[in-house]
């Protein structure tokens, strides 16, 4: 219910007072009529009592007339008067029934009257019988007493009636005065309330008119598009902003259905919104296009509220916003296309470079297993180092690309920092020995033995920093230290430092570090080689592990590179658990020859992998494409399959899916299928695992990498 305003309250009070005056008038009139009726009733009582007194006096006179004259006509009249007395007494009785006092007085009057009548009757009878002398003085005296008593009774009733009559008149006067006062006061206040209400109505009308003027002014000057529309789809009213934007006059725009101005592609959605509004729904955000008078279209964003049969709406021109959004979308698509092209280029480059690298590094590994003289071994070593350097550059570019694309996924495995430093330091044993450098390792004893984190990425950063330290240090020593910087709950922050006594750097040179393809300066790059990718990748890997990386250096005195990472730990875990597991893996060896299916279309790659596997003591079958692989698999049992991905007729992904289908249908044991591929992008790894491959053996493959894969899966 809407809240009553003061104007309505004034009118309501005025009307209520008028009603109350009317009700009071009705009640007062009814009371006045009743009072008048009561007065009339008392008047009748008085008249009847006077009539009774008159009849009694007449009867007395008639009795005396007969007594004196003995005229019998008096007796007849007397009898008639007695009848009149009886009738009057009866009428008086009917008038006094509602008044107990008068009723008692009437009963007393009746008894006295009856005594008086009896006395008169006896007097007349005795007069007739004995004559005038028979009436004694005593009887006459008795008659006088009875007559006096009767007159007193009548007078008493008349007096009582007169008193009642005066009371009724006084009550009637009071009621009349009260009614007059109520009518006068009520009329005054009713008129007052109505006048006040009318004044307030006039003020409200003035205020409403002012509000309407303000609203019209706002409607006309608003920079937003304001409109009123009906449920039939016509605009009732639009503001000048509409006219200015679309070019139509208000009459032109409101004379046609709104749908005629809507872009054809937006008509259906607009009709749905109109139908929703017709059901009382509020539109918080809706966009459509309106045709301008010059034929162009403008994008409008609507907000509207239906009230009864009218919808009130406001809109804004978002054409420029839409244009900017479209440009941003196009730019995004262009960037995504460029990124996809970049990824495809890197994937193709990786594949095309890794394929011949596989031949170079693989054949060098096989060559080193043969009998070579010292010069030949030196040549083979140079080839192998060159191939490894090229592979390192390629891996660095791919790692950087993955990091920039946000496709690096950190692993979480158990590791011991002590074993980690020992393992990665051992990889540089040859380089340290060739330069006669001493390596010192320090591990903070407060670091728990069992940690949880991505040990491979931590090792990658360490290997890069240690490699740089060895590269830029000609004499002296290198030290690597791991300390516990802080702990919070089950999270520990580790700090690693790699210190060398090498060439060092100036402040200007250190500011250029950690950027792709950047080293201290051009001369360093020419003298020591390298692409500058390692530090950039290390920085981003450290940040991925919620850490930081930095350097402290002085030209000619050496450098200290440091980085921090966050790992988790469990104090209850035992270091022996992991070390025993590693011991188990390390001591595992191939004592039994396995049967391996190699699916590879490249003859060089076939030659390398077959030679390596046979050198490890395994039996090898070869398929040149996916079709041959599926066919061979149906006829022979294998312990492991090495599957190339890109091959003619049927690629490795499809071949793997078909082999897995055969296994599922026949309930055969699932044998390991390893991707033997030069495609090492993140998308390629995901595709390999999705089709059913168990692991990836990236080309170029080394003998050590092949041993580790075989050790893991068969």
XYZ file of C-alpha atoms in Angstrom:
714
model
C 0.000 0.000 0.000
C 1.322 3.399 -0.916
C 2.106 5.742 1.937
C -0.593 8.417 2.518
C 0.565 11.994 1.991
C -0.515 15.001 4.015
C -2.999 16.135 1.382
C -4.860 12.838 1.438
C -4.868 12.872 5.238
C -6.480 16.382 5.238
C -9.239 15.295 2.880
C -9.840 12.091 4.802
C -10.107 13.949 8.136
C -12.506 16.484 6.630
C -14.725 13.757 5.199
C -14.631 11.819 8.473
C -15.724 14.935 10.387
C -18.617 15.503 7.981
C -19.648 11.879 8.417
C -19.381 12.207 12.182
C -21.525 15.382 12.082
C -24.129 13.548 10.017
C -24.115 10.572 12.385
C -24.371 12.903 15.381
C -27.228 14.755 13.735
C -29.106 11.511 13.153
C -28.527 10.432 16.753
C -29.456 13.867 18.106
C -32.594 13.993 15.977
C -33.572 10.539 17.151
C -32.950 11.559 20.771
C -34.931 14.759 20.239
C -37.823 12.844 18.772
C -37.713 10.424 21.673
C -37.632 13.311 24.147
C -40.546 14.969 22.379
C -42.383 11.663 22.457
C -41.723 11.403 26.170
C -42.923 14.982 26.703
C -46.066 14.223 24.712
C -46.561 11.111 26.780
C -46.297 13.096 30.008
C -48.664 15.704 28.588
C -51.197 12.972 27.876
C -50.777 11.650 31.412
C -51.421 15.130 32.798
C -54.441 15.654 30.609
C -55.902 12.288 31.524
C -55.309 13.029 35.230
C -57.031 16.360 34.814
C -59.856 14.595 32.987
C -60.043 12.119 35.850
C -60.176 14.914 38.400
C -62.887 16.597 36.358
C -64.927 13.378 36.094
C -64.628 12.808 39.847
C -65.761 16.373 40.523
C -68.666 15.882 38.114
C -69.639 12.661 39.833
C -69.555 14.411 43.238
C -71.726 17.213 41.845
C -74.203 14.748 40.359
C -74.490 12.894 43.665
C -75.074 16.167 45.502
C -77.656 17.225 42.884
C -79.610 14.066 43.396
C -79.297 14.368 47.183
C -80.706 17.829 47.117
C -83.322 17.536 44.316
C -83.935 13.824 44.154
C -83.946 14.264 40.391
C -83.333 10.808 38.885
C -81.580 12.301 35.830
C -78.651 12.923 38.115
C -78.408 9.229 38.724
C -78.257 8.508 35.011
C -75.548 11.095 34.522
C -73.724 9.696 37.514
C -73.636 6.250 35.971
C -72.267 7.728 32.739
C -69.648 9.631 34.671
C -68.601 6.463 36.471
C -68.033 4.856 33.080
C -65.942 7.846 32.002
C -63.934 7.604 35.238
C -63.258 3.890 34.617
C -62.242 4.534 31.011
C -59.957 7.412 31.999
C -58.382 5.344 34.748
C -57.668 2.584 32.206
C -56.039 5.068 29.825
C -53.935 6.452 32.650
C -52.838 2.899 33.474
C -51.649 2.343 29.897
C -49.634 5.561 30.100
C -47.875 4.739 33.395
C -46.900 1.094 32.760
C -43.240 1.987 31.889
C -42.785 4.099 35.014
C -42.741 2.008 38.185
C -43.223 5.088 40.418
C -46.305 6.207 38.502
C -47.522 2.640 38.318
C -47.475 2.442 42.117
C -49.117 5.842 42.378
C -51.786 4.778 39.859
C -52.484 1.635 41.880
C -52.882 3.767 45.010
C -55.136 6.165 43.068
C -57.233 3.273 41.776
C -57.791 1.958 45.302
C -58.685 5.367 46.680
C -60.919 6.043 43.684
C -62.634 2.717 44.163
C -63.204 3.584 47.817
C -64.625 6.938 46.756
C -66.945 5.385 44.164
C -68.053 2.775 46.660
C -68.743 5.531 49.146
C -70.826 7.463 46.633
C -72.719 4.334 45.617
C -73.475 3.531 49.262
C -74.455 7.148 49.876
C -76.941 7.105 46.999
C -78.351 3.754 48.022
C -78.886 4.902 51.585
C -80.344 8.197 50.292
C -82.833 6.361 48.146
C -83.801 4.076 51.026
C -84.054 6.419 53.996
C -84.352 9.874 52.548
C -82.399 13.035 53.219
C -82.444 12.607 56.937
C -80.596 9.351 56.727
C -77.316 11.101 55.746
C -75.558 11.857 58.936
C -72.843 14.344 59.610
C -70.405 11.550 60.281
C -70.920 10.099 56.807
C -70.525 13.430 55.213
C -67.289 13.952 57.084
C -66.032 10.555 55.944
C -66.883 11.451 52.393
C -64.928 14.645 52.727
C -61.877 12.711 53.970
C -62.013 10.235 51.126
C -62.435 13.039 48.614
C -59.442 14.862 50.104
C -57.313 11.708 49.934
C -58.335 11.187 46.318
C -57.540 14.742 45.381
C -54.147 14.411 47.100
C -53.380 11.279 45.100
C -54.367 12.994 41.869
C -52.360 16.080 42.791
C -49.347 13.908 43.628
C -49.472 12.246 40.213
C -49.936 15.592 38.527
C -46.951 16.976 40.417
C -44.829 13.984 39.515
C -45.860 14.358 35.902
C -45.023 18.047 35.933
C -41.560 17.240 37.316
C -41.015 14.661 34.581
C -42.232 17.121 32.027
C -39.678 19.708 33.143
C -36.871 17.106 33.116
C -37.726 16.020 29.583
C -37.812 19.612 28.412
C -34.440 20.320 30.031
C -32.946 17.168 28.413
C -34.378 18.195 25.082
C -32.808 21.627 25.433
C -29.407 20.163 26.390
C -29.472 17.751 23.449
C -30.364 20.568 21.113
C -27.520 22.739 22.418
C -25.020 19.853 22.294
C -26.063 18.969 18.779
C -25.725 22.585 17.738
C -22.231 22.853 19.256
C -21.102 19.590 17.651
C -22.439 20.597 14.259
C -20.885 24.046 14.532
C -17.446 22.787 15.734
C -17.391 19.811 13.389
C -18.339 21.963 10.427
C -15.629 24.436 11.353
C -12.899 21.777 11.605
C -14.165 19.929 8.530
C -14.008 23.122 6.514
C -10.585 23.851 8.040
C -9.185 20.415 7.130
C -10.608 20.593 3.649
C -9.207 24.083 3.148
C -5.787 22.952 4.376
C -5.954 19.914 2.089
C -6.932 22.093 -0.852
C -4.032 24.430 -0.112
C -1.695 21.449 0.001
C -3.186 20.144 -3.235
C -2.454 23.456 -4.847
C 1.084 23.349 -3.462
C 1.496 19.717 -4.611
C 0.245 20.629 -8.043
C 2.726 23.477 -8.167
C 5.520 21.172 -6.987
C 4.452 18.482 -9.439
C 4.406 20.990 -12.229
C 7.890 22.142 -11.221
C 9.080 18.506 -11.047
C 7.599 17.842 -14.483
C 9.383 20.895 -15.806
C 12.650 19.716 -14.242
C 12.076 16.218 -15.624
C 11.369 17.579 -19.078
C 14.478 19.727 -18.832
C 16.557 16.697 -17.797
C 14.904 14.671 -20.559
C 15.835 17.328 -23.090
C 19.406 18.088 -21.983
C 20.528 14.514 -21.097
C 23.471 13.284 -23.151
C 22.133 9.744 -22.729
C 19.380 8.510 -25.016
C 16.075 8.537 -23.100
C 12.865 7.021 -24.414
C 9.363 5.855 -23.479
C 7.789 2.961 -25.388
C 4.516 1.052 -25.257
C 3.860 -2.682 -25.346
C 2.992 -2.533 -29.045
C 6.576 -1.714 -29.982
C 6.160 2.016 -30.645
C 8.178 4.780 -29.074
C 5.952 7.263 -27.266
C 8.607 9.844 -26.593
C 12.326 10.310 -27.272
C 14.732 13.015 -26.161
C 16.781 15.296 -28.460
C 19.864 13.070 -28.012
C 18.033 10.399 -30.038
C 17.228 12.894 -32.761
C 20.823 14.125 -32.877
C 22.318 10.611 -32.988
C 20.012 8.911 -35.502
C 18.986 11.928 -37.582
C 15.201 11.315 -37.460
C 12.744 13.807 -36.040
C 10.759 12.702 -33.003
C 7.610 12.442 -35.147
C 9.354 10.257 -37.731
C 10.818 7.979 -35.092
C 7.620 7.562 -33.066
C 5.297 7.074 -36.043
C 6.743 3.669 -37.004
C 7.320 0.442 -35.060
C 10.763 0.367 -33.458
C 11.528 -2.910 -35.255
C 11.708 -1.040 -38.582
C 14.798 0.809 -37.337
C 16.591 -2.321 -36.023
C 19.394 -4.057 -37.895
C 17.982 -7.251 -39.495
C 20.414 -9.438 -37.550
C 19.185 -7.952 -34.247
C 15.416 -8.119 -34.880
C 14.867 -11.555 -33.348
C 16.777 -10.811 -30.145
C 15.046 -7.403 -29.835
C 11.591 -8.994 -30.128
C 12.520 -11.435 -27.358
C 13.536 -8.545 -25.098
C 10.291 -6.681 -25.830
C 8.335 -9.815 -24.908
C 10.292 -10.152 -21.674
C 9.544 -6.544 -20.788
C 5.854 -7.095 -21.504
C 5.964 -9.728 -18.736
C 7.402 -7.183 -16.290
C 11.102 -8.070 -16.547
C 13.720 -5.341 -16.169
C 16.421 -5.141 -18.849
C 19.799 -4.476 -17.250
C 21.938 -4.810 -20.357
C 20.912 -5.318 -23.969
C 22.672 -4.305 -27.161
C 21.334 -3.835 -30.681
C 21.894 -1.712 -33.756
C 19.669 1.140 -34.956
C 19.631 2.459 -38.482
C 20.431 6.144 -38.868
C 18.724 8.338 -41.415
C 21.880 8.275 -43.580
C 21.723 4.457 -43.701
C 24.536 3.758 -41.250
C 24.006 1.830 -38.017
C 24.741 2.738 -34.413
C 25.289 0.258 -31.598
C 23.116 1.081 -28.546
C 23.366 -0.418 -25.056
C 19.963 -0.443 -23.287
C 18.714 -0.461 -19.708
C 14.938 -0.315 -19.259
C 12.184 -0.778 -16.691
C 8.521 -1.582 -17.524
C 5.869 0.249 -15.480
C 2.360 -0.771 -16.458
C 1.928 -0.363 -20.199
C 4.933 1.943 -20.553
C 8.608 0.997 -20.665
C 11.141 3.613 -19.607
C 14.531 3.108 -21.192
C 17.949 4.685 -21.359
C 20.594 3.894 -23.950
C 24.139 4.838 -24.778
C 25.974 4.939 -28.072
C 28.630 2.210 -27.860
C 29.544 2.222 -31.533
C 33.100 3.395 -30.859
C 33.481 0.904 -27.995
C 32.318 -1.869 -30.311
C 34.758 -0.706 -32.954
C 37.619 -0.660 -30.448
C 36.575 -4.085 -29.117
C 36.491 -5.423 -32.680
C 39.928 -3.987 -33.362
C 41.218 -5.517 -30.136
C 39.665 -8.836 -31.093
C 41.270 -8.648 -34.521
C 44.571 -7.731 -32.898
C 44.174 -10.650 -30.515
C 43.418 -12.999 -33.397
C 46.407 -11.616 -35.269
C 48.595 -12.109 -32.188
C 47.243 -15.622 -31.701
C 47.826 -16.342 -35.370
C 51.358 -14.979 -35.081
C 51.917 -16.987 -31.910
C 50.571 -20.096 -33.617
C 52.789 -19.425 -36.617
C 55.721 -18.945 -34.257
C 54.919 -22.210 -32.478
C 54.532 -24.032 -35.773
C 57.829 -22.542 -36.982
C 59.608 -23.594 -33.795
C 58.051 -27.055 -33.994
C 59.065 -27.463 -37.630
C 62.515 -26.000 -36.989
C 62.979 -28.288 -34.009
C 61.904 -31.316 -35.998
C 64.026 -30.472 -39.014
C 67.139 -29.719 -36.912
C 66.723 -32.598 -34.477
C 66.427 -35.168 -37.257
C 69.953 -34.603 -38.673
C 71.255 -33.944 -35.146
C 70.036 -37.397 -34.225
C 72.209 -38.766 -36.978
C 75.217 -36.691 -35.892
C 75.035 -37.326 -32.150
C 73.796 -40.906 -32.487
C 76.480 -41.914 -34.964
C 79.114 -40.187 -32.838
C 77.986 -42.217 -29.821
C 78.225 -45.384 -31.917
C 81.590 -44.289 -33.325
C 82.984 -43.780 -29.826
C 82.091 -47.380 -29.040
C 84.473 -48.589 -31.796
C 88.260 -48.896 -31.806
C 89.643 -45.431 -32.633
C 93.129 -43.957 -32.434
C 93.706 -40.808 -30.421
C 93.288 -38.449 -33.379
C 90.071 -40.137 -34.441
C 88.741 -39.988 -30.882
C 89.559 -36.260 -30.813
C 87.660 -35.729 -34.065
C 84.685 -37.707 -32.736
C 84.763 -35.733 -29.472
C 84.682 -32.422 -31.403
C 81.711 -33.636 -33.461
C 79.900 -34.770 -30.346
C 80.546 -31.498 -28.479
C 79.439 -29.459 -31.483
C 76.232 -31.469 -31.789
C 75.583 -31.179 -28.065
C 76.158 -27.409 -28.187
C 73.722 -27.065 -31.068
C 71.183 -29.202 -29.198
C 71.616 -27.022 -26.102
C 70.868 -23.886 -28.132
C 67.812 -25.546 -29.644
C 66.540 -26.689 -26.232
C 67.096 -23.190 -24.816
C 65.023 -21.588 -27.570
C 62.225 -24.107 -27.032
C 62.315 -23.648 -23.248
C 62.085 -19.878 -23.628
C 59.181 -20.275 -26.028
C 57.340 -22.547 -23.578
C 57.879 -20.124 -20.701
C 56.642 -17.151 -22.740
C 53.561 -19.137 -23.761
C 52.898 -20.140 -20.136
C 53.143 -23.828 -21.021
C 55.819 -24.835 -18.529
C 54.211 -27.158 -15.956
C 56.179 -27.628 -12.760
C 56.463 -31.129 -11.350
C 56.418 -31.991 -7.658
C 58.603 -34.913 -6.638
C 60.653 -35.836 -3.586
C 64.357 -34.959 -3.670
C 67.352 -34.358 -1.428
C 69.367 -31.164 -2.001
C 72.602 -32.995 -1.159
C 72.039 -35.605 -3.883
C 70.864 -32.883 -6.277
C 74.082 -30.834 -5.934
C 76.240 -33.929 -6.171
C 74.475 -35.173 -9.306
C 74.634 -31.912 -11.259
C 78.193 -31.154 -10.140
C 79.226 -34.558 -11.452
C 77.989 -33.559 -14.929
C 80.717 -30.874 -15.024
C 83.454 -33.162 -13.784
C 85.181 -33.297 -17.177
C 85.121 -29.526 -17.719
C 86.427 -28.871 -14.203
C 89.209 -31.388 -14.697
C 90.228 -29.941 -18.063
C 90.607 -26.452 -16.510
C 92.109 -27.758 -13.273
C 89.374 -26.014 -11.253
C 88.368 -27.023 -7.772
C 84.623 -27.359 -6.939
C 83.466 -26.851 -3.346
C 79.959 -27.885 -2.207
C 78.235 -26.679 0.978
C 74.746 -27.722 2.194
C 73.128 -26.111 5.217
C 72.549 -28.922 7.775
C 69.203 -27.298 8.682
C 67.784 -28.193 5.264
C 65.486 -31.254 5.579
C 66.621 -34.354 3.727
C 63.267 -34.915 2.010
C 61.873 -31.969 0.055
C 59.000 -31.701 -2.407
C 59.411 -29.643 -5.589
C 60.568 -29.631 -9.213
C 64.135 -30.889 -8.791
C 64.683 -31.004 -12.575
C 64.025 -27.266 -12.979
C 66.156 -26.448 -9.938
C 68.888 -28.607 -11.424
C 68.497 -26.836 -14.783
C 69.175 -23.463 -13.111
C 72.115 -24.900 -11.152
C 73.614 -26.505 -14.244
C 73.346 -23.216 -16.143
C 74.987 -21.183 -13.365
C 77.697 -23.810 -12.786
C 78.312 -24.060 -16.540
C 78.744 -20.289 -16.780
C 81.069 -20.326 -13.765
C 83.266 -22.973 -15.399
C 83.129 -21.153 -18.753
C 84.248 -17.775 -17.368
C 86.792 -19.037 -14.787
C 90.339 -19.803 -15.944
C 91.920 -20.433 -12.546
C 90.991 -20.617 -8.915
C 87.896 -22.393 -7.654
C 84.113 -22.582 -7.906
C 81.784 -23.090 -4.967
C 78.108 -23.957 -4.784
C 76.116 -23.535 -1.561
C 72.523 -24.314 -0.517
C 71.138 -22.618 2.609
C 67.771 -22.536 4.360
C 66.666 -18.898 4.082
C 63.309 -19.195 5.893
C 60.406 -21.513 6.699
C 56.694 -20.876 7.058
C 54.526 -23.821 7.959
C 55.505 -26.650 5.621
C 57.068 -24.291 3.052
C 60.822 -23.685 2.969
C 62.666 -21.028 0.978
C 66.043 -22.316 -0.249
C 68.883 -20.053 -1.405
C 71.480 -21.369 -3.840
C 74.731 -19.521 -4.527
C 77.317 -20.259 -7.225
C 80.555 -18.342 -6.656
C 83.566 -18.245 -8.994
C 86.954 -16.522 -9.251
C 86.521 -15.715 -12.920
C 86.542 -12.536 -14.989
C 83.684 -10.830 -13.139
C 81.567 -7.978 -14.506
C 81.029 -4.263 -14.144
C 77.773 -2.787 -12.829
C 76.811 -1.783 -16.370
C 77.294 -5.364 -17.543
C 75.266 -6.927 -14.714
C 72.273 -4.706 -15.594
C 72.119 -6.323 -19.034
C 71.913 -9.859 -17.698
C 68.832 -12.104 -17.501
C 67.534 -10.851 -20.872
C 67.244 -13.224 -23.874
C 70.289 -13.334 -26.167
C 72.221 -10.909 -23.913
C 75.595 -11.351 -22.232
C 77.961 -8.996 -20.458
C 79.135 -7.386 -23.710
C 79.925 -8.130 -27.334
C 83.534 -9.085 -26.717
C 82.541 -11.629 -24.108
C 80.091 -13.124 -26.498
C 82.724 -13.437 -29.175
C 85.419 -14.796 -26.856
C 83.375 -17.236 -24.832
C 80.464 -18.009 -27.115
C 76.910 -18.707 -26.061
C 73.520 -17.193 -26.817
C 72.673 -15.597 -23.478
C 69.478 -17.679 -23.225
C 70.519 -19.592 -20.113
C 70.228 -16.755 -17.580
C 66.935 -15.541 -19.062
C 65.460 -19.034 -18.764
C 66.894 -19.429 -15.253
C 65.286 -16.147 -14.150
C 61.857 -17.170 -15.393
C 62.119 -20.665 -13.925
C 63.037 -19.211 -10.525
C 60.043 -16.871 -10.678
C 57.781 -19.796 -11.606
C 58.912 -21.435 -8.344
C 58.050 -18.239 -6.371
C 61.713 -17.253 -6.187
C 64.169 -14.645 -7.391
C 67.579 -14.565 -9.043
C 70.414 -12.083 -8.869
C 74.151 -11.501 -9.162
C 76.945 -9.769 -7.262
C 80.076 -9.221 -9.299
C 83.278 -7.220 -9.530
C 85.343 -7.014 -12.673
C 88.506 -9.116 -12.436
C 87.541 -10.725 -9.106
C 84.673 -13.045 -9.952
C 80.926 -13.291 -9.576
C 78.328 -14.751 -7.216
C 75.065 -15.780 -8.823
C 72.216 -16.659 -6.458
C 68.603 -17.727 -6.710
C 65.801 -18.700 -4.319
C 62.950 -21.193 -4.694
C 60.058 -22.306 -2.509
C 59.696 -26.019 -1.736
C 57.639 -28.002 0.753
C 58.873 -30.507 3.330
C 57.655 -33.082 5.840
C 59.770 -33.386 9.005
C 58.483 -36.917 9.637
C 59.665 -38.224 6.279
C 62.922 -40.142 6.264
C 65.758 -39.497 3.913
C 66.421 -43.196 3.665
C 63.093 -43.832 1.973
C 64.054 -41.939 -1.146
C 67.681 -42.924 -1.211
C 66.756 -46.608 -0.978
C 64.329 -46.205 -3.853
C 67.002 -44.520 -5.936
C 69.453 -47.233 -5.102
C 66.933 -49.746 -6.371
C 66.587 -47.914 -9.680
C 70.300 -47.367 -10.036
C 71.165 -51.006 -9.524
C 68.533 -52.228 -11.956
C 70.162 -53.588 -15.113
C 69.186 -55.418 -18.264
C 70.124 -59.007 -17.670
C 67.482 -60.356 -20.082
C 67.271 -59.521 -23.746
C 64.022 -57.750 -24.729
C 62.228 -57.665 -28.044
C 61.754 -54.106 -29.292
C 59.709 -52.799 -32.240
C 61.152 -49.621 -33.773
C 58.687 -47.674 -35.953
C 60.770 -45.143 -37.926
C 60.719 -44.011 -41.566
C 64.144 -42.323 -41.631
C 66.931 -44.736 -42.601
C 69.603 -42.832 -40.657
C 67.479 -42.854 -37.518
C 66.720 -46.545 -38.069
C 70.417 -47.332 -38.321
C 71.287 -45.393 -35.142
C 68.544 -46.719 -32.875
C 68.903 -50.309 -34.102
C 72.656 -50.214 -33.478
C 72.179 -48.752 -30.001
C 69.508 -51.295 -29.005
C 71.511 -54.234 -30.356
C 74.540 -52.878 -28.572
C 72.492 -53.114 -25.334
C 71.697 -56.741 -26.141
C 68.115 -56.463 -27.381
C 66.328 -57.939 -30.392
C 64.931 -55.353 -32.792
C 62.262 -55.368 -35.536
C 61.684 -52.338 -37.761
C 58.489 -50.907 -39.314
C 58.723 -47.968 -41.744
C 55.265 -46.492 -41.036
C 52.182 -46.846 -38.863
C 50.415 -49.349 -41.103
C 53.379 -51.731 -40.993
C 53.612 -51.268 -37.227
C 49.958 -52.286 -36.627
C 50.325 -55.253 -38.976
C 53.565 -56.463 -37.356
C 52.127 -55.991 -33.857
C 49.212 -58.310 -34.679
C 51.630 -61.117 -35.558
C 54.403 -60.760 -32.990
C 54.745 -60.001 -29.291
C 56.995 -57.152 -28.140
C 58.242 -55.861 -24.805
C 58.373 -52.202 -25.939
C 57.603 -50.068 -28.999
C 59.564 -46.974 -30.039
C 57.100 -44.968 -32.177
C 58.051 -42.092 -34.479
C 55.193 -39.534 -34.793
C 55.518 -38.161 -38.338
C 55.501 -40.926 -40.949
C 53.915 -41.541 -44.385
C 50.656 -43.531 -44.864
C 49.842 -43.616 -41.126
C 51.435 -41.429 -38.447
C 52.516 -42.640 -35.022
C 49.514 -41.127 -33.187
C 47.003 -43.122 -35.225
C 49.108 -46.269 -35.065
C 49.278 -46.006 -31.257
C 45.491 -45.586 -31.000
C 44.904 -48.668 -33.158
C 47.361 -50.758 -31.134
C 45.634 -49.674 -27.899
C 42.247 -50.608 -29.420
C 43.572 -54.088 -30.261
C 44.833 -54.499 -26.705
C 41.507 -53.389 -25.221
C 39.453 -55.694 -27.459
C 41.617 -58.751 -26.766
C 42.315 -57.923 -23.096
C 46.031 -58.120 -23.810
C 48.544 -56.692 -21.375
C 49.392 -53.092 -22.103
C 52.945 -52.801 -23.415
C 54.917 -49.518 -23.167
C 54.878 -47.292 -26.255
C 57.456 -44.490 -26.235
C 57.303 -41.565 -28.651
C 60.609 -41.547 -30.552
C 60.242 -38.078 -32.057
C 61.864 -34.775 -32.888
C 58.614 -32.960 -31.978
C 59.149 -31.762 -28.396
C 56.754 -28.817 -28.112
C 54.242 -28.895 -25.245
C 51.368 -29.505 -27.664
C 53.256 -32.456 -29.124
C 53.818 -33.985 -25.671
C 50.134 -33.590 -24.813
C 49.095 -35.179 -28.105
C 51.441 -38.120 -27.541
C 50.008 -38.890 -24.112
C 46.435 -38.340 -25.290
C 46.705 -40.969 -28.026
C 48.055 -43.562 -25.565
C 51.843 -43.195 -25.543
C 53.526 -43.682 -22.159
C 56.603 -41.477 -22.458
C 58.711 -39.453 -24.868
C 62.260 -40.190 -26.049
C 63.300 -36.984 -27.780
C 65.604 -36.897 -30.786
C 68.504 -36.648 -30.953
C 68.803 -39.531 -28.550
C 72.004 -40.375 -26.728
C 73.043 -43.796 -25.555
C 72.678 -42.713 -21.918
C 69.157 -41.365 -22.527
C 68.180 -44.624 -24.266
C 69.563 -46.664 -21.360
C 67.536 -44.624 -18.852
C 64.330 -45.051 -20.876
C 64.839 -48.794 -21.236
C 65.731 -49.040 -17.570
C 62.445 -47.306 -16.689
C 59.983 -49.156 -18.915
C 61.233 -52.736 -19.461
